[in-house]
XYZ file of C-alpha atoms in Angstrom:
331
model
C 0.000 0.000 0.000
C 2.638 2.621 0.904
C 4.493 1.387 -2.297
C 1.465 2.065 -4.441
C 0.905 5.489 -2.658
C 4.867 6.479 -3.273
C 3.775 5.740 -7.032
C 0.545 7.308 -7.385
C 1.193 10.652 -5.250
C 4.162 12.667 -4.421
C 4.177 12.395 -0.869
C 5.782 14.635 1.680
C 7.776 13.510 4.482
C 5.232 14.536 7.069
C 2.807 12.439 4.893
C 4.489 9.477 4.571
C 5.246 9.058 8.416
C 1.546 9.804 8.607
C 0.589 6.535 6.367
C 3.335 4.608 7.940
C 2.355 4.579 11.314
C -1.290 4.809 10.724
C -1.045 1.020 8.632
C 2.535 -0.218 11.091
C 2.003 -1.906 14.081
C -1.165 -3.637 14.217
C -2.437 -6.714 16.043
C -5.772 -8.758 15.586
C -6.830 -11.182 17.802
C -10.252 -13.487 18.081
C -12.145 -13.669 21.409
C -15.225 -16.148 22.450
C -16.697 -15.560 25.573
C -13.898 -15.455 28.294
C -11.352 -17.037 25.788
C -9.088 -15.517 23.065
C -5.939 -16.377 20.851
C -2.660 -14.983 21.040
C -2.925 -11.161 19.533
C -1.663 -11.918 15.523
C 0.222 -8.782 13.386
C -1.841 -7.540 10.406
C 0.285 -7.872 7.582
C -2.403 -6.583 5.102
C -5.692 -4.170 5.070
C -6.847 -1.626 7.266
C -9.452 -1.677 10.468
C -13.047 -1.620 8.502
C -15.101 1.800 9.332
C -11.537 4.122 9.850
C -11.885 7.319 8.924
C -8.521 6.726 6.735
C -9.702 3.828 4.962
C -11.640 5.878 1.707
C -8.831 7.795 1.532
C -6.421 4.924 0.943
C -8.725 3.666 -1.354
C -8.698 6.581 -3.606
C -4.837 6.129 -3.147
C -4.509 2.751 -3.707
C -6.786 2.765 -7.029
C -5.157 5.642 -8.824
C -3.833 4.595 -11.111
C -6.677 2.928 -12.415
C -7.174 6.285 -13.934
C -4.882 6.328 -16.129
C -4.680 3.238 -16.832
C -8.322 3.310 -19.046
C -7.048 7.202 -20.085
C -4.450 5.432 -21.583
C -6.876 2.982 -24.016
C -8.277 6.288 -25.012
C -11.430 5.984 -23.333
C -13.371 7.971 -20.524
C -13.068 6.354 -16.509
C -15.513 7.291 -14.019
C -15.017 6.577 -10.514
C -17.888 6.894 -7.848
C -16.681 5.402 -4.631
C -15.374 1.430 -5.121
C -17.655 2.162 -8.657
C -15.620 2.562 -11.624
C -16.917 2.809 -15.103
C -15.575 3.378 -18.917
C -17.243 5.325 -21.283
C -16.812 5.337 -24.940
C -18.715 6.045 -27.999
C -18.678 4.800 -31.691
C -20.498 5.000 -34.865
C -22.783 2.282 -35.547
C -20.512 0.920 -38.238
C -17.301 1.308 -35.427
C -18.975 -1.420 -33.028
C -16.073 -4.431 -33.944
C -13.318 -1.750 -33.256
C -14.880 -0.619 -30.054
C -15.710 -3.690 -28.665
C -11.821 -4.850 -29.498
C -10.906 -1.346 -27.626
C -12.975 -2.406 -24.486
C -11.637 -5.967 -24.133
C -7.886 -4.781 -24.606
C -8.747 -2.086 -22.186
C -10.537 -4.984 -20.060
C -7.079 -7.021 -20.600
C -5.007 -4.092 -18.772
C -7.616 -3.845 -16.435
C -7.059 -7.051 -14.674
C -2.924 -7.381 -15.511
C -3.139 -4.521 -13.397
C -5.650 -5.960 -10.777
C -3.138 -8.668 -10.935
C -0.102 -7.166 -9.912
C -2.165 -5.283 -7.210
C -3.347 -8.471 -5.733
C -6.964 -8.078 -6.674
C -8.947 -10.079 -8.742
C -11.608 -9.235 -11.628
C -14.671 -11.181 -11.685
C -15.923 -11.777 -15.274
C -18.876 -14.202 -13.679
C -20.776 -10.527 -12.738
C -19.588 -8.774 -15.805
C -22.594 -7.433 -17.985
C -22.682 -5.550 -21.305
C -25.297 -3.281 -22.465
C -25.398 -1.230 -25.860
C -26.960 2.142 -25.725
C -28.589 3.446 -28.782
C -31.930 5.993 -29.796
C -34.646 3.277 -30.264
C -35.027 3.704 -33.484
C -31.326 2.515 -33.401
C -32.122 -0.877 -31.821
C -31.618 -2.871 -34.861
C -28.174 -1.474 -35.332
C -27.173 -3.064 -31.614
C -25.032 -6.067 -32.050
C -25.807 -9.195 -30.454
C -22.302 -10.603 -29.956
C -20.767 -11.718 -27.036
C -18.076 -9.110 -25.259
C -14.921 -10.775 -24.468
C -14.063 -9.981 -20.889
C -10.375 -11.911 -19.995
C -11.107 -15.539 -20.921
C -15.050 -15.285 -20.757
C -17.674 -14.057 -22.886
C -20.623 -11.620 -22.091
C -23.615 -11.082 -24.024
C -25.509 -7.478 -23.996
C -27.930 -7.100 -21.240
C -31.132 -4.859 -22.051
C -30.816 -2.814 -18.513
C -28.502 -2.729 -16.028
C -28.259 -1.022 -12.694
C -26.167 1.283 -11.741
C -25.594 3.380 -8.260
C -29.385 2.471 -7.449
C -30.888 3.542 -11.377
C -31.842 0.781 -14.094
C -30.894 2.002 -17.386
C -32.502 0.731 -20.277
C -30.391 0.099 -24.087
C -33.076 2.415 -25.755
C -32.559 5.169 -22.889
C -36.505 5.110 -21.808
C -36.150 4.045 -18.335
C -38.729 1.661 -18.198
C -37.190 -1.374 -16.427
C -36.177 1.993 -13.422
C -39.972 2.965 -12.936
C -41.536 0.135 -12.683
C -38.905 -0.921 -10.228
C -39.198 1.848 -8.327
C -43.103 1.407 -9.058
C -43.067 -1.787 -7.267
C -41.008 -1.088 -4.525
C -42.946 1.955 -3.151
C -46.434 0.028 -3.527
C -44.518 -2.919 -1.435
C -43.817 -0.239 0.805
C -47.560 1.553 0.956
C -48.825 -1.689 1.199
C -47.231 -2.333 4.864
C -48.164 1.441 6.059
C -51.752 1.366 5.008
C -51.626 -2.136 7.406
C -50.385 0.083 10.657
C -52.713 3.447 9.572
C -54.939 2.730 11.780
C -52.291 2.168 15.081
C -50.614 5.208 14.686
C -51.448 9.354 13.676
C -51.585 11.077 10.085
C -48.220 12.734 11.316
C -46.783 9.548 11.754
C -48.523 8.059 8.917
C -47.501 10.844 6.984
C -43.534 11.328 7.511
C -43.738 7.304 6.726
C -45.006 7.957 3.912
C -42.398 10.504 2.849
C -39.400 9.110 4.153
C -40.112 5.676 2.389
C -41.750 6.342 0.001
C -41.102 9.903 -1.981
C -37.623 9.426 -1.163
C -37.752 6.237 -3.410
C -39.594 8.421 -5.898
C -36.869 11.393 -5.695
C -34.072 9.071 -5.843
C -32.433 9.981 -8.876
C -35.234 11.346 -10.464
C -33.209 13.738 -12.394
C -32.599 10.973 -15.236
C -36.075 11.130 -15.831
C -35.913 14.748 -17.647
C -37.345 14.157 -20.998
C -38.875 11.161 -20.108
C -41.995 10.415 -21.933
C -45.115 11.530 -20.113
C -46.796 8.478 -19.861
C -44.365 7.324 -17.668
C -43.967 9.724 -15.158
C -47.633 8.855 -15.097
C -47.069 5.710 -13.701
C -45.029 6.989 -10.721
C -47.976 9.875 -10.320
C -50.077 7.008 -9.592
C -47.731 5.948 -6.846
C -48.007 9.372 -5.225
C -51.640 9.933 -5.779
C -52.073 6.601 -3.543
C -49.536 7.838 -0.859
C -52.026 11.109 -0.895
C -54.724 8.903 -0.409
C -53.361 7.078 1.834
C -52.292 10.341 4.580
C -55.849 12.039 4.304
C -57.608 8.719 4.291
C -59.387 9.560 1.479
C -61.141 7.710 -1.074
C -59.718 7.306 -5.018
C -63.170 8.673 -6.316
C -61.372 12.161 -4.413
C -60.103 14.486 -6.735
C -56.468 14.225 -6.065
C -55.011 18.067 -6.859
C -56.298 19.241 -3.356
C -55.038 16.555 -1.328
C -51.520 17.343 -3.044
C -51.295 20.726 -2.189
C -52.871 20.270 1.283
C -49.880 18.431 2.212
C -47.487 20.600 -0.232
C -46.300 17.938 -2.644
C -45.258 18.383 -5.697
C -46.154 16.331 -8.726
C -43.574 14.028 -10.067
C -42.618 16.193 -13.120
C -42.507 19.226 -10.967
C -40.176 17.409 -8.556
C -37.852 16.165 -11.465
C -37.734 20.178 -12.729
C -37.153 21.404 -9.029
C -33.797 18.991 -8.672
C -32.836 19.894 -12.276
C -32.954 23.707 -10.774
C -31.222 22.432 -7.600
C -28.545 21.253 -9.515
C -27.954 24.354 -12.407
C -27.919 26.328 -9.039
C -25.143 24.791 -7.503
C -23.080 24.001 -10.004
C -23.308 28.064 -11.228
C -23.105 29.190 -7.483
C -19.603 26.923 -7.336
C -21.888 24.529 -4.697
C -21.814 21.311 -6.420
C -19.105 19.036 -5.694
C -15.913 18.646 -6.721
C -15.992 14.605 -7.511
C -19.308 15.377 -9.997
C -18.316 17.883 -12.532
C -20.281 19.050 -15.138
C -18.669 18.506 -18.963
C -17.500 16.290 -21.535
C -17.379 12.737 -19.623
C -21.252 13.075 -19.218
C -22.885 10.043 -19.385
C -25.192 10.897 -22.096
C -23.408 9.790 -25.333
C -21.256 7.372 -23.747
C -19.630 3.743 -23.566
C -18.610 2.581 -20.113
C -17.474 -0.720 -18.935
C -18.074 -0.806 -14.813
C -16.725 -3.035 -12.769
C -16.830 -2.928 -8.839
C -14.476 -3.159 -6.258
C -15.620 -5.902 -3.459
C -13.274 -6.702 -0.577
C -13.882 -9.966 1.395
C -12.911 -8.341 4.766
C -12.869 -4.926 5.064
C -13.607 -1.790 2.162
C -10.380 -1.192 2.624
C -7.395 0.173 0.109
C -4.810 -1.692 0.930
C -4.323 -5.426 0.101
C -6.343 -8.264 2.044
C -5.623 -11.973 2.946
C -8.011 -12.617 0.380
C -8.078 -11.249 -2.691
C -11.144 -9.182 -2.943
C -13.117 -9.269 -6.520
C -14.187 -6.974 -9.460
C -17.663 -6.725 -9.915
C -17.849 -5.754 -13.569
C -20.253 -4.155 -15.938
C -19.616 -2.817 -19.319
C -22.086 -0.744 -21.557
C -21.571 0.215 -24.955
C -23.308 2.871 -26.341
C -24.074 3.973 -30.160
C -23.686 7.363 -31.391
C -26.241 8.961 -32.835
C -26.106 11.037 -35.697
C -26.087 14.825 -35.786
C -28.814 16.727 -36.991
């Protein structure tokens, strides 16, 4: 670990002494009841839940950076998240898709020599296209090391199901399903309990499903963001016991929601706000690696013991997902 950090980062004296004696010097013992075994010296990771651990992380995974800047494609990193983006023309998808497995190939040489390992079992592909694009998608299998992957029609990713045709269908009826699940167990207990209670149930588990990346849904076709109206109208219903003959635009501003496209335009002006104001952070900027017209590959980082950056008594695995996106043509 302090190797790869002497590598990655030019590190002061002060800071080095820091890292040293922070990872140096520590034991690990198991204890049953009254009994325990002789304290052992940890040789690899660091104790899970320290407040150093992210940061040696970040450290430790550097150069994964520019490693993929190197295959000429675009990284993004979101916590132990990485992804690759690329694009192509429809008539470039052979040359991409040999880009992304030689990319893929440096990828885990380099997980390799870092003791980690890359699991192609969880590896999933998805082309992105326009739908009227669709037809253009290949259907071959990605190689990924010694394994091949064929394209997936949605994947998650961070907590949001994107579709290959970009319309978010597979997200809302998740989400669709998940907040009824969740209505479904309130409207049980409505009767044990007050509308104050019932009601900040109903908005901390179930709007904050609905608001949970809802910005992806900007442009979204309205007859979806119908669907997850209907999941709000019952939540209304729900707090004022009322019945669903009840018009539903009083009950909504009675208790001061907003409708769901409203919501999505409110966290679209959220976000402009901060990111003019200088208030949006500095891990998220806004520019040419957005994920609109992009390829990625994602794989995730998984350790065994601890989400640690250093290297474990186990190797811990690479979750990996790849999407490949189409470009579409100017108009």
């Amino acid at each position: 670990m302090l190797c790869s950090c002497d590598v990655s980062r030019r590190r002061t004296v002060l800071t080095a002494g820091w890292f040293t004696s922070y990872l140096n010097g520590r034991t690990q013992f198991v204890r049953c009841l009254k009994s325990s075994l002789h304290p052992a010296d940890v040789l690899y990771g660091v104790p899970q839940g320290s407040v150093l651990a992210p940061i040696l992380f970040l450290l430790y995974t550097a150069d994964l950076l520019r490693l993929v800047e190197s295959n000429h494609l675009r990284p993004h990193l979101y916590a132990d998240d990485t992804q690759i983006y690329a694009v192509c023309h429809p008539t470039g998808t052979t040359q991409l898709q040999q880009q992304m497995s030689a990319c893929i190939d440096d990828v885990a040489m380099w997980m390799r020599s870092n003791r980690l390992q890359l699991n192609t079992a969880k590896t999933e592909v998805i082309w992105c296209s326009s739908s009227r694009r669709q037809d253009q998608i290949p259907q071959v299998a990605l190689r990924v090391g010694n394994d091949s992957v064929m394209p997936a029609s949605s994947v998650r990713d961070l907590g949001i199901y994107i579709d290959s045709d970009a319309s978010m269908k597979t997200h809302i009826s998740r989400t669709m399903s998940s907040c009824f699940a969740v209505l479904r167990q309130i409207r049980s207990i409505r009767r044990s309990v007050s509308q104050q209670t019932l009601q900040s149930l109903v908005v901390s588990l179930v709007l904050t499903r609905l608001d949970y990346g809802n910005a992806t849904l900007a442009c979204v076709a309205s007859n979806q963001l119908d669907r997850l109206q209907s999941v709000m109208n019952a939540a209304a219903w729900l707090v004022c016991s009322a019945r669903k003959c009840d018009h539903i635009t009083p009950l909504l501003q009675d208790l001061h929601w907003l409708r769901v496209p409203q919501r999505i335009e409110f966290k679209l002006a959220v976000l402009a706000f901060c990111c003019l104001h200088g208030m949006a952070p500095r891990t998220a900027p806004c520019g040419r690696h957005g994920l609109a017209t992009a390829t990625s590959f994602r794989f995730d980082v998984r350790a065994e013991h601890s989400t640690n950056a250093s290297c474990h008594r186990r190797s811990p695995c690479f979750r990996s997902r790849c999407s490949l996106c189409l470009e579409q043509s100017a108009i």
